[in-house]
Short mmCIF file of N, CA and C in Angstrom, two decimals:
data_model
loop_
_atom_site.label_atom_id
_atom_site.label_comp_id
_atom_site.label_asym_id
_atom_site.label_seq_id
_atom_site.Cartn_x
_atom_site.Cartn_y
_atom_site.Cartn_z
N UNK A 9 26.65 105.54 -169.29
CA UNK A 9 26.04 105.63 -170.60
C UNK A 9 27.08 105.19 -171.63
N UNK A 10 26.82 104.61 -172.30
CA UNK A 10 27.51 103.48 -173.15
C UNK A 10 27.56 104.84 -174.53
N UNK A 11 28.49 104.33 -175.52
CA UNK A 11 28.96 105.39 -176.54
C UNK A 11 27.62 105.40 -177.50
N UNK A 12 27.32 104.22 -178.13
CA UNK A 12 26.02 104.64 -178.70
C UNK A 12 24.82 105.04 -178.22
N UNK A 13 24.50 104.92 -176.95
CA UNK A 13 23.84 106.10 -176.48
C UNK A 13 23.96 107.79 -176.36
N UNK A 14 25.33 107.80 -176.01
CA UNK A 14 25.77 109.26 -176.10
C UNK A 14 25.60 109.81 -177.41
N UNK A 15 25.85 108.80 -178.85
CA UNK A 15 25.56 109.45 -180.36
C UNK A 15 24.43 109.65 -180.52
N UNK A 16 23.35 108.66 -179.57
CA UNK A 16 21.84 109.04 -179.85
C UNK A 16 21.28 110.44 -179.24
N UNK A 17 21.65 110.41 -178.25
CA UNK A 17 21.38 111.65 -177.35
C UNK A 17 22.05 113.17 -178.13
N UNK A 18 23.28 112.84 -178.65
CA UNK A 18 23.50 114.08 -179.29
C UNK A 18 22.64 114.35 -181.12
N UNK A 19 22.48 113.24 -181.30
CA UNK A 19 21.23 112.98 -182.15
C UNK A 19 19.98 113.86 -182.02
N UNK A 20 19.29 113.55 -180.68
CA UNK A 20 18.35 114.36 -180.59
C UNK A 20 18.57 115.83 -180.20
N UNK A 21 19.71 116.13 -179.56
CA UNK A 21 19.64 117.63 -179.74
C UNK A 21 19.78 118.37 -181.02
N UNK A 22 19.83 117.50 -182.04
CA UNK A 22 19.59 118.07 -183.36
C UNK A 22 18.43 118.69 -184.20
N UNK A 23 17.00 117.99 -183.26
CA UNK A 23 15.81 117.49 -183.99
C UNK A 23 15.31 119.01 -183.07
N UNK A 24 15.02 120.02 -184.58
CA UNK A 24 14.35 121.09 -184.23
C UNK A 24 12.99 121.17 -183.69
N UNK A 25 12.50 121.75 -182.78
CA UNK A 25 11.13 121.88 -181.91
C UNK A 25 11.48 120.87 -180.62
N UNK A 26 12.37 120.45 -180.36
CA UNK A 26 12.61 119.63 -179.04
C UNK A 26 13.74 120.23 -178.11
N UNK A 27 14.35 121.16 -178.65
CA UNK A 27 15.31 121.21 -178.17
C UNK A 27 15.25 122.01 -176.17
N UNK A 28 13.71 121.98 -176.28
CA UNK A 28 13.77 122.31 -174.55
C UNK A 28 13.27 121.48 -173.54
N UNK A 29 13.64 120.23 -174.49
CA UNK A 29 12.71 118.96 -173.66
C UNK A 29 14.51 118.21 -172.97
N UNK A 30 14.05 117.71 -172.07
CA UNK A 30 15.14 116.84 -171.87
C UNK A 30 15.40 115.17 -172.74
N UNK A 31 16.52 114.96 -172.39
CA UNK A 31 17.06 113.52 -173.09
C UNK A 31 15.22 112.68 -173.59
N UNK A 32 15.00 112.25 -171.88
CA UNK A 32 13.91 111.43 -171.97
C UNK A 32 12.80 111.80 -172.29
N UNK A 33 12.48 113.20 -172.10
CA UNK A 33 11.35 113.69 -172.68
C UNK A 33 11.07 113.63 -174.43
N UNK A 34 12.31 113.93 -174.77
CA UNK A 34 12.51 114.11 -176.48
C UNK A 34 12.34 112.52 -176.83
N UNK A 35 12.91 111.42 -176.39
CA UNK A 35 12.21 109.92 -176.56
C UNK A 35 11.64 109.46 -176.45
N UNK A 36 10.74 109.54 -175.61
CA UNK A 36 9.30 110.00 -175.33
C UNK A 36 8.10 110.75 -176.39
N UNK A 37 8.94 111.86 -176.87
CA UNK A 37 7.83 112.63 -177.25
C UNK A 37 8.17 111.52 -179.64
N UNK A 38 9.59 111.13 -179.49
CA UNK A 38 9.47 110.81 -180.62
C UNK A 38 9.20 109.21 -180.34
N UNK A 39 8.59 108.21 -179.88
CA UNK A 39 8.47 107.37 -179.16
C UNK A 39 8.99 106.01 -179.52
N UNK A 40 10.19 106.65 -178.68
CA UNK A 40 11.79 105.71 -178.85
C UNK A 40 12.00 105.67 -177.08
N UNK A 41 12.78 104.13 -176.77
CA UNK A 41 13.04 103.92 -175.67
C UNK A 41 14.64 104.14 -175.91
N UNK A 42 14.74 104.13 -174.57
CA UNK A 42 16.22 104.07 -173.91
C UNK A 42 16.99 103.03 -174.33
N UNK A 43 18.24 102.93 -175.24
CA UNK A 43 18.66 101.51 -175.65
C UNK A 43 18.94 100.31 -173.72
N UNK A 44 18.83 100.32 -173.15
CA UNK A 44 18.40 99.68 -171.89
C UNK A 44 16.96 99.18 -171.92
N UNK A 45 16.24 99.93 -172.07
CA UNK A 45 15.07 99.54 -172.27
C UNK A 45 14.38 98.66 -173.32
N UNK A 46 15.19 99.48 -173.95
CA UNK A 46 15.15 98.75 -175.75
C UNK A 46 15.03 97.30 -175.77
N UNK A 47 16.53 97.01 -174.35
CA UNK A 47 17.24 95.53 -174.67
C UNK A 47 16.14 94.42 -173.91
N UNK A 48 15.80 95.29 -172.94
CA UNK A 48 14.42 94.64 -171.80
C UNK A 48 13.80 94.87 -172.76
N UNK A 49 13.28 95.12 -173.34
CA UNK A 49 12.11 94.98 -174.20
C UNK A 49 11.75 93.68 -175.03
N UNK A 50 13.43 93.68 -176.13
CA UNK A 50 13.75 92.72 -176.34
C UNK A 50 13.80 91.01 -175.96
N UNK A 51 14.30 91.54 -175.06
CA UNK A 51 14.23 89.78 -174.21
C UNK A 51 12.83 89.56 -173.48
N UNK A 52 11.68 90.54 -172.92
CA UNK A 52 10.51 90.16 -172.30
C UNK A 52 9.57 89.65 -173.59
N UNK A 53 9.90 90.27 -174.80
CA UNK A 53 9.32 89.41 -175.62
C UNK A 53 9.34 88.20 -176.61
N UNK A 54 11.05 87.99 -176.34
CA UNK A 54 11.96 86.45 -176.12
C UNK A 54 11.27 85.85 -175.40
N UNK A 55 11.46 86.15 -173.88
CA UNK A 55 11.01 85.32 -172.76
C UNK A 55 9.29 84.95 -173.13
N UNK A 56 8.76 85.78 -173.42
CA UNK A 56 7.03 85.25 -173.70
C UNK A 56 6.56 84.14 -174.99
N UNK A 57 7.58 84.71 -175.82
CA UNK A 57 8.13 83.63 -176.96
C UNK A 57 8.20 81.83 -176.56
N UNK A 58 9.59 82.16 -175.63
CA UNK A 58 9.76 81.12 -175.18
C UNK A 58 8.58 80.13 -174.24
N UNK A 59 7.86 81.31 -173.45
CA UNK A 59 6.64 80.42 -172.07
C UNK A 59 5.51 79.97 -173.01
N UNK A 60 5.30 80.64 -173.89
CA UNK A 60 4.00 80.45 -174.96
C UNK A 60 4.29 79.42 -175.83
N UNK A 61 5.45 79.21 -175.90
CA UNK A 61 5.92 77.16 -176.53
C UNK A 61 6.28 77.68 -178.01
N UNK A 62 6.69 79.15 -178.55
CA UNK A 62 7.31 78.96 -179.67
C UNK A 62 8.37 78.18 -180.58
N UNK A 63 9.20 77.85 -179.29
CA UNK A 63 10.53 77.36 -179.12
C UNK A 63 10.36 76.38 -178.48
N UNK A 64 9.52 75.25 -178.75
CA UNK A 64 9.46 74.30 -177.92
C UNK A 64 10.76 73.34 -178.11
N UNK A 65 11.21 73.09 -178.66
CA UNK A 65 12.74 72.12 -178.62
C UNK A 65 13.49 73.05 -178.09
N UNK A 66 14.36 74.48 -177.94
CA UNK A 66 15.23 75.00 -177.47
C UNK A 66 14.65 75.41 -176.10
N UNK A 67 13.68 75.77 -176.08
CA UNK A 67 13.11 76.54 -174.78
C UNK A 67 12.69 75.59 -173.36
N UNK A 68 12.98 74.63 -173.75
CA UNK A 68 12.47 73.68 -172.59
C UNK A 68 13.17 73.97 -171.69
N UNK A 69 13.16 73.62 -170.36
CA UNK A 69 13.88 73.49 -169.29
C UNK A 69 14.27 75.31 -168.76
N UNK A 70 14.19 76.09 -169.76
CA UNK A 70 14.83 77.37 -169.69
C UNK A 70 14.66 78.50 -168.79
N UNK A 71 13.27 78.42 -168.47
CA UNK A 71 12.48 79.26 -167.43
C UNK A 71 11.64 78.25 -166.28
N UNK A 72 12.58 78.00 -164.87
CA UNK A 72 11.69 77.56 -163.66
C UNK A 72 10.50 78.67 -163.50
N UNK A 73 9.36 77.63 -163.47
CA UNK A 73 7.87 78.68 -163.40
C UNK A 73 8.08 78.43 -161.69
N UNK A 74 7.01 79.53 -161.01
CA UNK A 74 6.81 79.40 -159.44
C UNK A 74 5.70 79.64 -159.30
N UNK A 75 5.06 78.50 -159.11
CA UNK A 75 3.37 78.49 -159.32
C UNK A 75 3.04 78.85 -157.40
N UNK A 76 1.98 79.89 -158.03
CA UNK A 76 1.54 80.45 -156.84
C UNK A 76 0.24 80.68 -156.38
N UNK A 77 -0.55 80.17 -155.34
CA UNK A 77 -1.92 80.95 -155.50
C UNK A 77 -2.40 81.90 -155.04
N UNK A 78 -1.41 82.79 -155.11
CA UNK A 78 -1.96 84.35 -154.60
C UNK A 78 -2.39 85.30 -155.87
N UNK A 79 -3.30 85.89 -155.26
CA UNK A 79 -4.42 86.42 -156.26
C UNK A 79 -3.93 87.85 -156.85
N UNK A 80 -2.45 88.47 -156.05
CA UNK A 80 -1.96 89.50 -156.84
C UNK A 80 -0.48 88.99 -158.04
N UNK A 81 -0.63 90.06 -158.87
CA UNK A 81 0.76 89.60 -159.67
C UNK A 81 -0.22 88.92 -160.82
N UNK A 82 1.00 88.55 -162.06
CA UNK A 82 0.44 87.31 -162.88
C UNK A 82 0.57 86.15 -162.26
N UNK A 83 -0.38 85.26 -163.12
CA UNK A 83 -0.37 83.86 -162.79
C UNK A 83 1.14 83.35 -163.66
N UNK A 84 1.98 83.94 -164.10
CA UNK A 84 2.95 83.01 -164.65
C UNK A 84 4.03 83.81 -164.02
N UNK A 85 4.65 83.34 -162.79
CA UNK A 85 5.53 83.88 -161.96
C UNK A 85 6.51 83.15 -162.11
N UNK A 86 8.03 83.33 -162.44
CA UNK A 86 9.32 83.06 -162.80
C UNK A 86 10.09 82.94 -161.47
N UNK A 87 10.77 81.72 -161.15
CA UNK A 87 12.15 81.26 -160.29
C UNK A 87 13.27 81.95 -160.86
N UNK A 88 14.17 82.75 -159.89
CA UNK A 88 15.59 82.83 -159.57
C UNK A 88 15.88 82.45 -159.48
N UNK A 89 17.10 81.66 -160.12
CA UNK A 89 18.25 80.98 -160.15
C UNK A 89 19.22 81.78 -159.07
N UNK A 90 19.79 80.59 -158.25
CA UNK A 90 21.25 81.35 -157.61
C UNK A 90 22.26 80.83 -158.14
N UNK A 91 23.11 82.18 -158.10
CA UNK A 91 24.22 81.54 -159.33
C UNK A 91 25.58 82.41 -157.69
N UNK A 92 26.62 81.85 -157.79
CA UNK A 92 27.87 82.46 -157.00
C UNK A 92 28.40 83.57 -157.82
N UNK A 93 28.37 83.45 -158.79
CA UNK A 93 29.24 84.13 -159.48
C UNK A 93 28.21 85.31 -160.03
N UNK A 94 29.19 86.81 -160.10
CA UNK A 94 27.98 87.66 -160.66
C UNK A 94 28.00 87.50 -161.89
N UNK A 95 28.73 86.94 -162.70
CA UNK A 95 28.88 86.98 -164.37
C UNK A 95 27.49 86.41 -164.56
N UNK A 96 26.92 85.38 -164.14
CA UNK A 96 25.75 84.87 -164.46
C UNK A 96 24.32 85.26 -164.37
N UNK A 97 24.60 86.48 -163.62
CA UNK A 97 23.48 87.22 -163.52
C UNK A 97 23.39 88.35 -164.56
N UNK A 98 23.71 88.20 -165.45
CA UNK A 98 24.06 88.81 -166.70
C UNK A 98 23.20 87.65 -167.98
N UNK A 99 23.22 86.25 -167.61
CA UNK A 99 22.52 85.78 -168.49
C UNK A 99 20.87 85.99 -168.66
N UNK A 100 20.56 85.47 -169.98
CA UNK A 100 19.33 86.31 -170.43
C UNK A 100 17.89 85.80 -169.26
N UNK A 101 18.08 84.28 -169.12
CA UNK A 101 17.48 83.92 -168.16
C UNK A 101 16.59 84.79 -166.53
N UNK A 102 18.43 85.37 -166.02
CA UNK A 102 18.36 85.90 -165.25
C UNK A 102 18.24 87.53 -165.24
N UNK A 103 18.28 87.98 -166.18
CA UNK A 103 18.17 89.14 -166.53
C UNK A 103 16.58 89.81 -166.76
N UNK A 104 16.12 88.42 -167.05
CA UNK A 104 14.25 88.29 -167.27
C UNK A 104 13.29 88.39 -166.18
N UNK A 105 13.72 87.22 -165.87
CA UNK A 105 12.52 86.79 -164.45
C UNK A 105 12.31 88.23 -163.26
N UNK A 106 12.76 89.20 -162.91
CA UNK A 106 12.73 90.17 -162.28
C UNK A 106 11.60 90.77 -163.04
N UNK A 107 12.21 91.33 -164.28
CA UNK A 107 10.97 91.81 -164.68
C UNK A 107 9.58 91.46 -165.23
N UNK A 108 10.13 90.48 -165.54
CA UNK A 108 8.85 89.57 -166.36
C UNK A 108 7.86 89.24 -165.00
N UNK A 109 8.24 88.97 -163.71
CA UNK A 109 7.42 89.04 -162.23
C UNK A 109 6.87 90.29 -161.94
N UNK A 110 7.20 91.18 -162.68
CA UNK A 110 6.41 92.33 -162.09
C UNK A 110 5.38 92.92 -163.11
N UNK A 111 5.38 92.14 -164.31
CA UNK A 111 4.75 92.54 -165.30
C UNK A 111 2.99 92.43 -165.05
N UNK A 112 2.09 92.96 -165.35
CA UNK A 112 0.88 93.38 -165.05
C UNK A 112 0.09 91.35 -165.79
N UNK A 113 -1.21 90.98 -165.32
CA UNK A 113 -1.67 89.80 -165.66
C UNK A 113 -2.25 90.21 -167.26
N UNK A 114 -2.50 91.20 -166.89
CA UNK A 114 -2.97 91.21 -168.72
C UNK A 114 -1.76 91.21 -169.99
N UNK A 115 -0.68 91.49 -169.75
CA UNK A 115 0.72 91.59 -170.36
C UNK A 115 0.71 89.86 -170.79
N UNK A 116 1.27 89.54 -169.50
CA UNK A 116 1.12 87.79 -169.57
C UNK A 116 0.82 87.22 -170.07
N UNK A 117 -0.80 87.23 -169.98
CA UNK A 117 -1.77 86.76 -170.57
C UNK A 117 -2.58 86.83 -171.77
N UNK A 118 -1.38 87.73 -172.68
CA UNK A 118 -1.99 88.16 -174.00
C UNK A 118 -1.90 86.85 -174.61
N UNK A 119 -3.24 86.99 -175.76
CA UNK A 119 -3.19 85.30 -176.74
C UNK A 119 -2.46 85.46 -177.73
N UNK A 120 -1.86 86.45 -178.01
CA UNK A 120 -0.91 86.39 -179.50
C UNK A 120 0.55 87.29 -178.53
N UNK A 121 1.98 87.47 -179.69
CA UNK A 121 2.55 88.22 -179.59
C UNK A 121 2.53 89.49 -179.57
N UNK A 122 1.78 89.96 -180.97
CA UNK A 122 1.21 91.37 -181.52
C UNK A 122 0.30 92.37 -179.63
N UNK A 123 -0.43 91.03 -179.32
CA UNK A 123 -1.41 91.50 -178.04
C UNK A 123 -0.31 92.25 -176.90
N UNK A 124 0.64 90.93 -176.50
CA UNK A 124 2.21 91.16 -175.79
C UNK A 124 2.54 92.68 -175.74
N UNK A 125 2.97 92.71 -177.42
CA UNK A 125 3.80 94.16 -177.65
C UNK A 125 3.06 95.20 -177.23
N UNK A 126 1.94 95.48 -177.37
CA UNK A 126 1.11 96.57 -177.14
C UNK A 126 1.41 96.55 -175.93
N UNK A 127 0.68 95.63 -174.99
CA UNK A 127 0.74 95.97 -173.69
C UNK A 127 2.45 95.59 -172.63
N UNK A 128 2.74 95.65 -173.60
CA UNK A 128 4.44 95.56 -173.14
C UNK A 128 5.22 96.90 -172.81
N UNK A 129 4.45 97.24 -174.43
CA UNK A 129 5.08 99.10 -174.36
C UNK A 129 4.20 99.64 -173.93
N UNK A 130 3.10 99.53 -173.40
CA UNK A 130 2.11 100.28 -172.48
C UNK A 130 2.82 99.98 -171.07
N UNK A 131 3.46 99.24 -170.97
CA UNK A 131 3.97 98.98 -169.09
C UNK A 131 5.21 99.55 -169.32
N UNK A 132 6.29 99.65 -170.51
CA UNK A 132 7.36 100.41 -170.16
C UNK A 132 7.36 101.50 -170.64
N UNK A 133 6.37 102.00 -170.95
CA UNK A 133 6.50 103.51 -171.30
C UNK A 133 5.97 104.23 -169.87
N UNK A 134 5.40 103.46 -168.81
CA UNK A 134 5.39 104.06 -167.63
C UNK A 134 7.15 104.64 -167.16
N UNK A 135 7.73 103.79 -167.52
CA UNK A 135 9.24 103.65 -166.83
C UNK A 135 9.92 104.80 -167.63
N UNK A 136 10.74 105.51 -166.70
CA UNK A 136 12.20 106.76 -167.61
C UNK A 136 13.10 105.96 -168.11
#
């Protein structure tokens, strides 16, 4: 746990009527994610940014699609890059496609951003 997490966490043991909930329960109940989550959050709605052609001059080339015709999963399934080195699995690229593959077809397939977010934080608010 990284230091500004630890200031958040002692943060919420401040916030009277919570104090018998745990860490995640109290973020939860004030409905705030995990700065981890936060950052996935962040970039899955980069990454949808980018597949939906916001960024069409920077975003090209950026995400290998892996077109598939199997009828589970979304239809917009993301390539792994192999990289040797682990530093690179740290880039945003690769930091995406894991999750963005497991994301539900209706997530995907939202027609706006606004649609995205909803059902973005409806799939990670399943997650601790």
């Amino acid at each position: 746990m990284d230091l500004l997490e630890r200031v958040r966490k002692m943060a919420t043991k401040l916030i009277r009527g919570l104090e018998h909930l745990s860490y995640e329960d109290k973020l939860r109940e004030l409905g705030l994610f995990s700065l981890e989550k936060g950052r996935l959050r962040g970039d899955l709605r980069a990454a949808f940014q980018y597949l939906k052609g916001a960024y069409r001059k920077d975003g090209e080339g950026l995400f290998a699609r892996a077109w598939s015709d199997r009828t589970r999963g979304n239809g917009l399934k993301l390539k792994e890059g192999r990289f040797r080195l682990d530093m690179r699995k740290k880039f945003f690229t690769m930091r995406v496609v894991r999750h963005w593959n497991r994301l539900a077809r209706e997530a995907v397939d939202a027609p706006s951003l606004e649609v995205f977010k909803a059902r973005l934080d409806g799939a990670l608010g399943n997650l601790v």
